[in-house]
């Protein structure tokens, strides 16, 4: 963003953090956490800071005016020491669900990337490696629309269902936040799970993503004339717990609404699945008699189950959950790429929580900006845009969003 525009946003951030009503909430045991923040003007990261009282950190934020504020998920004996000397005590289990990692039909409309090395450009999800030169650094222009947020929200719903029904956490054990950008954070801060190491957290990740799921049972059969000679075969079987239950429900939902085109997409050609769907749901899925459906083999069930697994798995950023030293955005602070707040809400409010209303920090005034390029978007109940090389007067929160996204600048 241009200098005048950057200073405009800086002043708004400064006013926000100096207002007592916006005092950031304290995380549990703040004196055992590392704090960090990204300097707004200087663009460097300050880390390894310790504060015995959260009030002291609030003062630092108000005086330094960072663009982004973080605290560690981990608890330490010495949070302000170097990493190998901090004395790790434990860590919250945190999940990050972001629309950046979820393919949606809107990605190719409003997300752009450019390879820093060869200038290759494209739309949609940014690749890990440039297809032209193999470089891994990209400049990106991404957006958050209602479809993006809805796709991330669906993944959160899957995860919350697993945490409650498969892991046994109550809604009181789970904290849910809008991240301030394109996704959500889910925190588990119970003492019971703090001591889990990286490998144990990897097991949790594998479960919620359905990785390594085994659904074939060994079945010993006697064949041939020699009764002593036994061969081992495998059969398809699902019980009524955990992922098996999810697969059964998912397969039933798929079959109830499936069309020939849906089967083709899954890689199946067996018409029996459609012609006998009621029988399949009753005998195979509900009664567990998978081998009673004539013409449907084990490989067909496996393909259908794999499709269901992909649909039922929660799409999380796996690195965030397994990292026991991770820094996470602090509740109540502003996101430097949007000007929106990280906001907590109750799990039961997931479907009704509107980030473009509840996470708005700047609710007063209007600003005249020159908008280079912006799709239609919502902010504080208003639908705005699309704009293309236009000077318009916008609500402050909308102007800040466009400036932070490098899609506008303050008009003269």
mmCIF file of C-alpha atoms in Angstrom:
data_model
loop_
_atom_site.group_PDB
_atom_site.id
_atom_site.type_symbol
_atom_site.label_atom_id
_atom_site.label_comp_id
_atom_site.label_asym_id
_atom_site.label_seq_id
_atom_site.Cartn_x
_atom_site.Cartn_y
_atom_site.Cartn_z
ATOM 1 C CA UNK A 1 0.000 0.000 0.000
ATOM 2 C CA UNK A 2 1.150 3.558 -0.686
ATOM 3 C CA UNK A 3 2.685 5.608 2.158
ATOM 4 C CA UNK A 4 -0.419 7.757 2.807
ATOM 5 C CA UNK A 5 -2.651 4.698 2.799
ATOM 6 C CA UNK A 6 -0.309 2.765 5.094
ATOM 7 C CA UNK A 7 -0.230 5.679 7.540
ATOM 8 C CA UNK A 8 -4.015 5.899 7.403
ATOM 9 C CA UNK A 9 -4.372 2.240 8.412
ATOM 10 C CA UNK A 10 -1.591 2.595 11.002
ATOM 11 C CA UNK A 11 -3.445 5.450 12.709
ATOM 12 C CA UNK A 12 -6.655 3.430 12.812
ATOM 13 C CA UNK A 13 -4.831 0.446 14.324
ATOM 14 C CA UNK A 14 -3.250 2.801 16.859
ATOM 15 C CA UNK A 15 -6.615 4.252 17.874
ATOM 16 C CA UNK A 16 -8.067 0.754 18.163
ATOM 17 C CA UNK A 17 -5.382 -0.514 20.554
ATOM 18 C CA UNK A 18 -5.455 2.654 22.662
ATOM 19 C CA UNK A 19 -9.179 2.339 23.284
ATOM 20 C CA UNK A 20 -9.788 0.613 26.691
ATOM 21 C CA UNK A 21 -12.923 -1.078 25.329
ATOM 22 C CA UNK A 22 -10.711 -3.001 22.878
ATOM 23 C CA UNK A 23 -8.346 -4.422 25.533
ATOM 24 C CA UNK A 24 -7.288 -7.863 24.288
ATOM 25 C CA UNK A 25 -8.512 -10.816 26.418
ATOM 26 C CA UNK A 26 -5.876 -12.788 28.279
ATOM 27 C CA UNK A 27 -5.102 -16.373 27.254
ATOM 28 C CA UNK A 28 -4.831 -18.940 30.060
ATOM 29 C CA UNK A 29 -1.568 -18.682 32.053
ATOM 30 C CA UNK A 30 -0.131 -15.711 30.117
ATOM 31 C CA UNK A 31 3.050 -15.622 32.240
ATOM 32 C CA UNK A 32 4.035 -19.043 30.827
ATOM 33 C CA UNK A 33 3.553 -18.075 27.170
ATOM 34 C CA UNK A 34 5.809 -16.490 24.595
ATOM 35 C CA UNK A 35 4.383 -13.349 22.991
ATOM 36 C CA UNK A 36 5.279 -11.900 19.618
ATOM 37 C CA UNK A 37 4.138 -9.257 17.175
ATOM 38 C CA UNK A 38 4.867 -7.991 13.668
ATOM 39 C CA UNK A 39 5.844 -4.330 13.542
ATOM 40 C CA UNK A 40 3.535 -2.334 11.309
ATOM 41 C CA UNK A 41 6.006 0.166 9.872
ATOM 42 C CA UNK A 42 9.286 -1.712 10.146
ATOM 43 C CA UNK A 43 7.856 -5.084 9.017
ATOM 44 C CA UNK A 44 9.993 -7.245 11.311
ATOM 45 C CA UNK A 45 8.916 -9.811 13.886
ATOM 46 C CA UNK A 46 9.482 -9.321 17.621
ATOM 47 C CA UNK A 47 9.473 -12.647 19.484
ATOM 48 C CA UNK A 48 10.440 -14.322 22.751
ATOM 49 C CA UNK A 49 8.727 -11.724 24.929
ATOM 50 C CA UNK A 50 7.439 -12.544 28.403
ATOM 51 C CA UNK A 51 4.815 -10.658 30.421
ATOM 52 C CA UNK A 52 3.858 -11.468 33.990
ATOM 53 C CA UNK A 53 0.681 -9.419 33.616
ATOM 54 C CA UNK A 54 -1.417 -9.202 30.465
ATOM 55 C CA UNK A 55 -1.960 -5.503 31.216
ATOM 56 C CA UNK A 56 1.731 -4.908 30.461
ATOM 57 C CA UNK A 57 1.381 -6.527 27.046
ATOM 58 C CA UNK A 58 -1.673 -4.404 26.278
ATOM 59 C CA UNK A 59 0.445 -1.322 26.956
ATOM 60 C CA UNK A 60 3.165 -2.576 24.606
ATOM 61 C CA UNK A 61 0.622 -3.179 21.840
ATOM 62 C CA UNK A 62 -0.844 0.302 22.279
ATOM 63 C CA UNK A 63 2.609 1.900 22.133
ATOM 64 C CA UNK A 64 4.146 -0.118 19.279
ATOM 65 C CA UNK A 65 0.984 -0.586 17.141
ATOM 66 C CA UNK A 66 1.808 -3.948 15.488
ATOM 67 C CA UNK A 67 0.043 -5.168 12.373
ATOM 68 C CA UNK A 68 -0.349 -8.690 13.807
ATOM 69 C CA UNK A 69 -0.144 -10.044 17.369
ATOM 70 C CA UNK A 70 0.582 -13.608 18.524
ATOM 71 C CA UNK A 71 1.134 -15.785 21.575
ATOM 72 C CA UNK A 72 2.494 -19.307 21.842
ATOM 73 C CA UNK A 73 0.232 -22.324 22.081
ATOM 74 C CA UNK A 74 2.950 -23.702 24.351
ATOM 75 C CA UNK A 75 3.616 -23.106 28.052
ATOM 76 C CA UNK A 76 7.234 -22.586 29.155
ATOM 77 C CA UNK A 77 9.311 -22.179 32.305
ATOM 78 C CA UNK A 78 11.195 -19.354 30.593
ATOM 79 C CA UNK A 79 9.155 -17.988 27.669
ATOM 80 C CA UNK A 80 11.653 -15.202 26.947
ATOM 81 C CA UNK A 81 14.692 -17.507 26.549
ATOM 82 C CA UNK A 82 16.002 -18.996 23.300
ATOM 83 C CA UNK A 83 13.914 -21.889 22.020
ATOM 84 C CA UNK A 84 16.212 -24.650 23.309
ATOM 85 C CA UNK A 85 16.298 -23.082 26.783
ATOM 86 C CA UNK A 86 12.647 -22.173 27.261
ATOM 87 C CA UNK A 87 11.757 -25.342 29.198
ATOM 88 C CA UNK A 88 8.658 -26.687 27.461
ATOM 89 C CA UNK A 89 5.866 -27.568 29.917
ATOM 90 C CA UNK A 90 3.029 -28.365 27.551
ATOM 91 C CA UNK A 91 0.927 -26.952 24.734
ATOM 92 C CA UNK A 92 -2.671 -26.409 23.745
ATOM 93 C CA UNK A 93 -3.929 -28.462 20.807
ATOM 94 C CA UNK A 94 -4.849 -25.990 18.063
ATOM 95 C CA UNK A 95 -6.478 -26.529 14.668
ATOM 96 C CA UNK A 96 -6.306 -24.027 11.816
ATOM 97 C CA UNK A 97 -8.931 -24.275 9.074
ATOM 98 C CA UNK A 98 -8.384 -21.827 6.235
ATOM 99 C CA UNK A 99 -10.111 -21.353 2.878
ATOM 100 C CA UNK A 100 -6.602 -21.069 1.357
ATOM 101 C CA UNK A 101 -6.387 -24.874 1.484
ATOM 102 C CA UNK A 102 -9.942 -25.666 0.371
ATOM 103 C CA UNK A 103 -10.676 -25.825 -3.382
ATOM 104 C CA UNK A 104 -13.809 -23.800 -4.163
ATOM 105 C CA UNK A 105 -15.383 -22.526 -7.359
ATOM 106 C CA UNK A 106 -14.596 -18.949 -6.329
ATOM 107 C CA UNK A 107 -10.810 -19.438 -6.070
ATOM 108 C CA UNK A 108 -10.311 -18.866 -9.795
ATOM 109 C CA UNK A 109 -12.462 -15.754 -9.714
ATOM 110 C CA UNK A 110 -10.795 -13.694 -6.991
ATOM 111 C CA UNK A 111 -7.426 -15.322 -6.070
ATOM 112 C CA UNK A 112 -4.255 -14.548 -8.060
ATOM 113 C CA UNK A 113 -0.605 -15.576 -7.777
ATOM 114 C CA UNK A 114 2.643 -14.592 -9.477
ATOM 115 C CA UNK A 115 5.977 -16.412 -9.333
ATOM 116 C CA UNK A 116 8.622 -14.072 -7.941
ATOM 117 C CA UNK A 117 11.365 -15.683 -10.043
ATOM 118 C CA UNK A 118 9.865 -16.040 -13.552
ATOM 119 C CA UNK A 119 6.677 -13.921 -13.259
ATOM 120 C CA UNK A 120 4.410 -16.844 -14.181
ATOM 121 C CA UNK A 121 0.853 -15.806 -13.255
ATOM 122 C CA UNK A 122 -2.309 -17.686 -12.550
ATOM 123 C CA UNK A 123 -5.626 -17.747 -10.728
ATOM 124 C CA UNK A 124 -6.890 -20.116 -8.068
ATOM 125 C CA UNK A 125 -5.019 -21.863 -5.249
ATOM 126 C CA UNK A 126 -1.327 -20.942 -5.225
ATOM 127 C CA UNK A 127 0.793 -23.994 -6.196
ATOM 128 C CA UNK A 128 3.601 -25.225 -3.951
ATOM 129 C CA UNK A 129 6.028 -25.149 -6.890
ATOM 130 C CA UNK A 130 6.005 -22.940 -9.989
ATOM 131 C CA UNK A 131 5.179 -25.153 -13.011
ATOM 132 C CA UNK A 132 7.509 -23.076 -15.213
ATOM 133 C CA UNK A 133 10.707 -22.629 -13.190
ATOM 134 C CA UNK A 134 10.291 -24.771 -10.055
ATOM 135 C CA UNK A 135 10.553 -21.809 -7.669
ATOM 136 C CA UNK A 136 8.548 -21.839 -4.436
ATOM 137 C CA UNK A 137 8.050 -18.112 -3.776
ATOM 138 C CA UNK A 138 4.902 -16.371 -4.972
ATOM 139 C CA UNK A 139 3.228 -13.012 -4.609
ATOM 140 C CA UNK A 140 -0.470 -13.540 -3.954
ATOM 141 C CA UNK A 141 -3.683 -11.558 -4.023
ATOM 142 C CA UNK A 142 -6.379 -13.497 -2.209
ATOM 143 C CA UNK A 143 -9.890 -12.608 -1.175
ATOM 144 C CA UNK A 144 -12.486 -13.802 1.297
ATOM 145 C CA UNK A 145 -16.031 -14.116 -0.022
ATOM 146 C CA UNK A 146 -19.120 -15.740 1.459
ATOM 147 C CA UNK A 147 -18.404 -18.993 -0.381
ATOM 148 C CA UNK A 148 -14.860 -19.132 1.026
ATOM 149 C CA UNK A 149 -16.108 -18.607 4.567
ATOM 150 C CA UNK A 150 -18.917 -21.139 4.090
ATOM 151 C CA UNK A 151 -16.455 -23.785 2.856
ATOM 152 C CA UNK A 152 -14.204 -23.228 5.877
ATOM 153 C CA UNK A 153 -17.231 -23.268 8.185
ATOM 154 C CA UNK A 154 -18.281 -26.670 6.818
ATOM 155 C CA UNK A 155 -14.851 -28.069 7.698
ATOM 156 C CA UNK A 156 -15.120 -26.638 11.218
ATOM 157 C CA UNK A 157 -18.497 -28.371 11.627
ATOM 158 C CA UNK A 158 -16.903 -31.712 10.687
ATOM 159 C CA UNK A 159 -14.054 -31.181 13.153
ATOM 160 C CA UNK A 160 -16.327 -30.125 16.015
ATOM 161 C CA UNK A 161 -18.467 -33.216 15.455
ATOM 162 C CA UNK A 162 -15.373 -35.440 15.671
ATOM 163 C CA UNK A 163 -14.049 -33.703 18.790
ATOM 164 C CA UNK A 164 -17.383 -34.100 20.550
ATOM 165 C CA UNK A 165 -18.610 -37.502 19.368
ATOM 166 C CA UNK A 166 -15.347 -39.379 18.702
ATOM 167 C CA UNK A 167 -12.900 -37.813 21.181
ATOM 168 C CA UNK A 168 -15.412 -37.049 23.932
ATOM 169 C CA UNK A 169 -14.766 -33.331 24.386
ATOM 170 C CA UNK A 170 -17.729 -31.256 25.524
ATOM 171 C CA UNK A 171 -18.553 -27.894 23.956
ATOM 172 C CA UNK A 172 -17.154 -26.281 27.106
ATOM 173 C CA UNK A 173 -13.741 -27.844 26.332
ATOM 174 C CA UNK A 174 -13.572 -26.364 22.825
ATOM 175 C CA UNK A 175 -12.916 -22.721 21.928
ATOM 176 C CA UNK A 176 -13.774 -21.534 18.410
ATOM 177 C CA UNK A 177 -12.508 -18.327 16.792
ATOM 178 C CA UNK A 178 -12.842 -16.549 13.475
ATOM 179 C CA UNK A 179 -9.216 -15.918 12.491
ATOM 180 C CA UNK A 180 -9.755 -12.414 11.095
ATOM 181 C CA UNK A 181 -9.080 -13.469 7.504
ATOM 182 C CA UNK A 182 -10.407 -16.548 5.656
ATOM 183 C CA UNK A 183 -10.829 -19.185 8.308
ATOM 184 C CA UNK A 184 -11.167 -20.387 11.868
ATOM 185 C CA UNK A 185 -9.039 -21.502 14.810
ATOM 186 C CA UNK A 186 -10.159 -24.230 17.220
ATOM 187 C CA UNK A 187 -8.353 -24.397 20.588
ATOM 188 C CA UNK A 188 -8.297 -27.268 23.086
ATOM 189 C CA UNK A 189 -6.795 -25.867 26.291
ATOM 190 C CA UNK A 190 -7.578 -28.663 28.746
ATOM 191 C CA UNK A 191 -4.763 -29.774 31.079
ATOM 192 C CA UNK A 192 -5.474 -33.351 30.006
ATOM 193 C CA UNK A 193 -4.039 -32.820 26.515
ATOM 194 C CA UNK A 194 -1.277 -30.264 27.172
ATOM 195 C CA UNK A 195 1.451 -32.868 27.636
ATOM 196 C CA UNK A 196 0.845 -34.595 24.275
ATOM 197 C CA UNK A 197 4.024 -34.654 22.201
ATOM 198 C CA UNK A 198 4.283 -34.023 18.450
ATOM 199 C CA UNK A 199 3.769 -37.721 17.612
ATOM 200 C CA UNK A 200 0.580 -37.931 19.665
ATOM 201 C CA UNK A 201 -0.709 -34.816 17.923
ATOM 202 C CA UNK A 202 0.138 -36.439 14.596
ATOM 203 C CA UNK A 203 -2.174 -39.296 15.583
ATOM 204 C CA UNK A 204 -4.961 -36.765 16.169
ATOM 205 C CA UNK A 205 -4.253 -35.184 12.775
ATOM 206 C CA UNK A 206 -4.331 -38.593 11.081
ATOM 207 C CA UNK A 207 -7.696 -39.312 12.666
ATOM 208 C CA UNK A 208 -9.480 -36.080 11.747
ATOM 209 C CA UNK A 209 -8.123 -36.260 8.176
ATOM 210 C CA UNK A 210 -8.912 -39.984 7.862
ATOM 211 C CA UNK A 211 -5.304 -40.843 7.036
ATOM 212 C CA UNK A 212 -4.355 -44.533 7.251
ATOM 213 C CA UNK A 213 -7.942 -45.656 7.671
ATOM 214 C CA UNK A 214 -8.228 -49.459 7.454
ATOM 215 C CA UNK A 215 -11.651 -50.948 6.732
ATOM 216 C CA UNK A 216 -10.859 -54.449 5.507
ATOM 217 C CA UNK A 217 -11.085 -57.363 7.909
ATOM 218 C CA UNK A 218 -9.041 -60.537 7.606
ATOM 219 C CA UNK A 219 -11.314 -63.519 7.165
ATOM 220 C CA UNK A 220 -9.905 -67.028 7.559
ATOM 221 C CA UNK A 221 -11.464 -69.549 5.216
ATOM 222 C CA UNK A 222 -10.908 -73.286 4.676
ATOM 223 C CA UNK A 223 -10.469 -74.206 1.052
ATOM 224 C CA UNK A 224 -9.558 -77.323 -0.918
ATOM 225 C CA UNK A 225 -9.576 -80.948 0.128
ATOM 226 C CA UNK A 226 -7.128 -80.547 2.981
ATOM 227 C CA UNK A 227 -9.033 -79.139 5.983
ATOM 228 C CA UNK A 228 -5.723 -78.244 7.665
ATOM 229 C CA UNK A 229 -4.798 -75.877 4.853
ATOM 230 C CA UNK A 230 -6.261 -72.438 5.510
ATOM 231 C CA UNK A 231 -6.042 -69.342 3.386
ATOM 232 C CA UNK A 232 -6.597 -65.799 4.549
ATOM 233 C CA UNK A 233 -8.887 -63.504 2.560
ATOM 234 C CA UNK A 234 -10.301 -60.070 3.327
ATOM 235 C CA UNK A 235 -13.861 -58.847 3.518
ATOM 236 C CA UNK A 236 -15.436 -55.425 3.715
ATOM 237 C CA UNK A 237 -17.021 -54.561 7.054
ATOM 238 C CA UNK A 238 -17.961 -51.428 9.007
ATOM 239 C CA UNK A 239 -19.012 -51.206 12.657
ATOM 240 C CA UNK A 240 -20.946 -48.380 14.292
ATOM 241 C CA UNK A 241 -18.199 -46.342 15.949
ATOM 242 C CA UNK A 242 -15.805 -43.552 14.970
ATOM 243 C CA UNK A 243 -14.791 -43.389 11.334
ATOM 244 C CA UNK A 244 -16.707 -46.569 10.491
ATOM 245 C CA UNK A 245 -19.926 -44.854 11.561
ATOM 246 C CA UNK A 246 -18.996 -41.774 9.511
ATOM 247 C CA UNK A 247 -18.375 -43.889 6.431
ATOM 248 C CA UNK A 248 -21.713 -45.654 6.769
ATOM 249 C CA UNK A 249 -23.633 -42.394 7.139
ATOM 250 C CA UNK A 250 -21.693 -40.796 4.290
ATOM 251 C CA UNK A 251 -22.255 -43.746 1.969
ATOM 252 C CA UNK A 252 -25.967 -43.741 2.760
ATOM 253 C CA UNK A 253 -26.243 -39.981 2.091
ATOM 254 C CA UNK A 254 -24.367 -40.413 -1.187
ATOM 255 C CA UNK A 255 -26.554 -43.266 -2.423
ATOM 256 C CA UNK A 256 -29.807 -41.554 -1.480
ATOM 257 C CA UNK A 257 -29.111 -38.640 -3.850
ATOM 258 C CA UNK A 258 -26.635 -40.131 -6.359
ATOM 259 C CA UNK A 259 -27.090 -39.793 -10.115
ATOM 260 C CA UNK A 260 -25.140 -41.650 -12.850
ATOM 261 C CA UNK A 261 -22.830 -38.630 -13.169
ATOM 262 C CA UNK A 262 -22.011 -38.856 -9.449
ATOM 263 C CA UNK A 263 -20.980 -42.503 -9.812
ATOM 264 C CA UNK A 264 -18.772 -41.608 -12.759
ATOM 265 C CA UNK A 265 -17.063 -38.904 -10.727
ATOM 266 C CA UNK A 266 -16.272 -41.440 -7.999
ATOM 267 C CA UNK A 267 -14.933 -43.869 -10.624
ATOM 268 C CA UNK A 268 -17.777 -46.376 -10.374
ATOM 269 C CA UNK A 269 -19.760 -47.923 -13.233
ATOM 270 C CA UNK A 270 -21.862 -50.425 -11.282
ATOM 271 C CA UNK A 271 -25.533 -49.600 -11.984
ATOM 272 C CA UNK A 272 -26.591 -51.879 -9.147
ATOM 273 C CA UNK A 273 -25.675 -49.107 -6.724
ATOM 274 C CA UNK A 274 -28.453 -46.957 -8.174
ATOM 275 C CA UNK A 275 -30.947 -49.623 -9.200
ATOM 276 C CA UNK A 276 -30.893 -51.304 -5.772
ATOM 277 C CA UNK A 277 -30.048 -48.349 -3.507
ATOM 278 C CA UNK A 278 -32.884 -49.054 -1.045
ATOM 279 C CA UNK A 279 -31.834 -52.693 -0.700
ATOM 280 C CA UNK A 280 -28.184 -51.705 -0.312
ATOM 281 C CA UNK A 281 -28.969 -49.164 2.422
ATOM 282 C CA UNK A 282 -31.125 -51.687 4.307
ATOM 283 C CA UNK A 283 -29.027 -54.857 3.973
ATOM 284 C CA UNK A 284 -25.452 -53.641 3.618
ATOM 285 C CA UNK A 285 -25.272 -50.307 5.422
ATOM 286 C CA UNK A 286 -27.889 -50.752 8.141
ATOM 287 C CA UNK A 287 -27.601 -54.513 8.738
ATOM 288 C CA UNK A 288 -23.932 -54.997 7.839
ATOM 289 C CA UNK A 289 -24.578 -57.735 5.231
ATOM 290 C CA UNK A 290 -22.155 -56.298 2.671
ATOM 291 C CA UNK A 291 -21.682 -59.615 0.875
ATOM 292 C CA UNK A 292 -25.433 -60.099 0.339
ATOM 293 C CA UNK A 293 -25.673 -57.611 -2.545
ATOM 294 C CA UNK A 294 -25.291 -59.593 -5.741
ATOM 295 C CA UNK A 295 -22.970 -58.028 -8.288
ATOM 296 C CA UNK A 296 -21.289 -55.615 -5.847
ATOM 297 C CA UNK A 297 -17.724 -56.632 -4.988
ATOM 298 C CA UNK A 298 -15.314 -55.538 -2.268
ATOM 299 C CA UNK A 299 -13.517 -53.141 -4.617
ATOM 300 C CA UNK A 300 -16.762 -51.267 -5.257
ATOM 301 C CA UNK A 301 -17.346 -50.785 -1.540
ATOM 302 C CA UNK A 302 -13.746 -49.627 -1.131
ATOM 303 C CA UNK A 303 -14.076 -46.988 -3.862
ATOM 304 C CA UNK A 304 -17.307 -45.727 -2.376
ATOM 305 C CA UNK A 305 -15.796 -45.664 1.106
ATOM 306 C CA UNK A 306 -12.710 -43.770 -0.117
ATOM 307 C CA UNK A 307 -14.897 -41.133 -1.752
ATOM 308 C CA UNK A 308 -16.845 -40.820 1.497
ATOM 309 C CA UNK A 309 -13.617 -40.560 3.513
ATOM 310 C CA UNK A 310 -12.470 -37.625 1.414
ATOM 311 C CA UNK A 311 -15.832 -35.914 1.889
ATOM 312 C CA UNK A 312 -16.002 -36.586 5.647
ATOM 313 C CA UNK A 313 -12.367 -35.716 6.496
ATOM 314 C CA UNK A 314 -11.776 -32.298 8.052
ATOM 315 C CA UNK A 315 -9.410 -30.166 5.952
ATOM 316 C CA UNK A 316 -7.019 -28.694 8.512
ATOM 317 C CA UNK A 317 -3.527 -27.218 8.332
ATOM 318 C CA UNK A 318 -1.750 -30.287 9.702
ATOM 319 C CA UNK A 319 1.500 -28.440 10.518
ATOM 320 C CA UNK A 320 -0.247 -26.109 12.979
ATOM 321 C CA UNK A 321 -1.668 -28.968 15.060
ATOM 322 C CA UNK A 322 1.553 -30.993 15.286
ATOM 323 C CA UNK A 323 3.812 -28.014 16.104
ATOM 324 C CA UNK A 324 4.195 -27.902 19.901
ATOM 325 C CA UNK A 325 5.935 -24.498 19.753
ATOM 326 C CA UNK A 326 3.464 -22.784 17.433
ATOM 327 C CA UNK A 327 2.571 -19.106 17.685
ATOM 328 C CA UNK A 328 -1.138 -18.401 17.120
ATOM 329 C CA UNK A 329 -2.930 -15.116 16.464
ATOM 330 C CA UNK A 330 -4.141 -13.537 19.697
ATOM 331 C CA UNK A 331 -7.842 -13.246 20.409
ATOM 332 C CA UNK A 332 -9.226 -9.711 20.044
ATOM 333 C CA UNK A 333 -6.363 -8.442 17.874
ATOM 334 C CA UNK A 334 -6.481 -7.085 14.335
ATOM 335 C CA UNK A 335 -5.449 -9.018 11.249
ATOM 336 C CA UNK A 336 -2.947 -7.040 9.192
ATOM 337 C CA UNK A 337 -4.330 -8.358 5.889
ATOM 338 C CA UNK A 338 -7.957 -7.361 6.512
ATOM 339 C CA UNK A 339 -8.337 -5.024 9.498
ATOM 340 C CA UNK A 340 -10.844 -7.511 10.930
ATOM 341 C CA UNK A 341 -10.554 -8.936 14.460
ATOM 342 C CA UNK A 342 -9.903 -12.443 15.652
ATOM 343 C CA UNK A 343 -13.177 -13.136 17.484
ATOM 344 C CA UNK A 344 -14.311 -15.967 19.744
ATOM 345 C CA UNK A 345 -17.820 -17.393 19.592
ATOM 346 C CA UNK A 346 -19.552 -20.461 21.027
ATOM 347 C CA UNK A 347 -19.404 -23.702 19.003
ATOM 348 C CA UNK A 348 -23.210 -23.824 18.840
ATOM 349 C CA UNK A 349 -23.161 -20.397 17.117
ATOM 350 C CA UNK A 350 -21.023 -21.599 14.196
ATOM 351 C CA UNK A 351 -23.798 -21.519 11.592
ATOM 352 C CA UNK A 352 -25.115 -18.075 12.564
ATOM 353 C CA UNK A 353 -21.815 -16.279 13.208
ATOM 354 C CA UNK A 354 -21.206 -13.682 10.466
ATOM 355 C CA UNK A 355 -17.522 -12.606 10.286
ATOM 356 C CA UNK A 356 -18.336 -9.626 8.080
ATOM 357 C CA UNK A 357 -20.446 -8.198 10.898
ATOM 358 C CA UNK A 358 -19.143 -9.652 14.168
ATOM 359 C CA UNK A 359 -15.415 -9.215 13.405
ATOM 360 C CA UNK A 360 -15.656 -5.613 12.163
ATOM 361 C CA UNK A 361 -13.385 -3.336 14.198
ATOM 362 C CA UNK A 362 -13.922 0.048 12.533
ATOM 363 C CA UNK A 363 -17.616 0.879 12.626
ATOM 364 C CA UNK A 364 -17.632 4.661 12.289
ATOM 365 C CA UNK A 365 -17.149 7.065 9.408
ATOM 366 C CA UNK A 366 -16.518 6.816 5.684
ATOM 367 C CA UNK A 367 -13.383 7.136 3.591
ATOM 368 C CA UNK A 368 -12.859 8.114 -0.053
ATOM 369 C CA UNK A 369 -10.620 5.583 -1.794
ATOM 370 C CA UNK A 370 -9.439 4.812 -5.294
ATOM 371 C CA UNK A 371 -10.257 1.153 -5.858
ATOM 372 C CA UNK A 372 -8.070 -0.611 -8.439
ATOM 373 C CA UNK A 373 -10.005 -3.849 -8.591
ATOM 374 C CA UNK A 374 -12.436 -5.426 -6.106
ATOM 375 C CA UNK A 375 -15.162 -8.065 -6.433
ATOM 376 C CA UNK A 376 -18.574 -7.682 -4.829
ATOM 377 C CA UNK A 377 -18.327 -8.096 -1.057
ATOM 378 C CA UNK A 378 -20.230 -7.598 2.186
ATOM 379 C CA UNK A 379 -19.275 -5.480 5.188
ATOM 380 C CA UNK A 380 -21.423 -4.598 8.212
ATOM 381 C CA UNK A 381 -24.639 -5.561 6.481
ATOM 382 C CA UNK A 382 -23.901 -3.676 3.255
ATOM 383 C CA UNK A 383 -23.196 -5.224 -0.136
ATOM 384 C CA UNK A 384 -20.470 -3.256 -1.941
ATOM 385 C CA UNK A 385 -18.747 -3.416 -5.325
ATOM 386 C CA UNK A 386 -17.669 -4.648 -7.701
ATOM 387 C CA UNK A 387 -15.253 -1.798 -8.434
ATOM 388 C CA UNK A 388 -12.706 -1.264 -11.178
ATOM 389 C CA UNK A 389 -10.495 1.858 -11.207
ATOM 390 C CA UNK A 390 -13.147 3.847 -9.356
ATOM 391 C CA UNK A 391 -13.032 6.540 -6.684
ATOM 392 C CA UNK A 392 -15.761 5.777 -4.148
ATOM 393 C CA UNK A 393 -16.663 6.662 -0.579
ATOM 394 C CA UNK A 394 -16.829 3.530 1.568
ATOM 395 C CA UNK A 395 -17.445 2.643 5.215
ATOM 396 C CA UNK A 396 -14.124 2.752 7.076
ATOM 397 C CA UNK A 397 -13.970 -1.026 7.614
ATOM 398 C CA UNK A 398 -14.485 -1.664 3.891
ATOM 399 C CA UNK A 399 -11.836 0.904 2.956
ATOM 400 C CA UNK A 400 -9.336 -0.664 5.375
ATOM 401 C CA UNK A 401 -10.008 -4.132 3.961
ATOM 402 C CA UNK A 402 -9.344 -2.991 0.386
ATOM 403 C CA UNK A 403 -6.210 -1.058 1.356
ATOM 404 C CA UNK A 404 -4.813 -4.006 3.347
ATOM 405 C CA UNK A 405 -5.544 -6.232 0.344
ATOM 406 C CA UNK A 406 -3.623 -3.821 -1.909
ATOM 407 C CA UNK A 407 -6.748 -3.267 -3.989
ATOM 408 C CA UNK A 408 -7.217 0.407 -3.088
ATOM 409 C CA UNK A 409 -5.504 3.521 -1.760
ATOM 410 C CA UNK A 410 -6.733 6.621 0.009
ATOM 411 C CA UNK A 411 -7.981 9.097 -2.601
ATOM 412 C CA UNK A 412 -6.500 12.631 -2.634
#
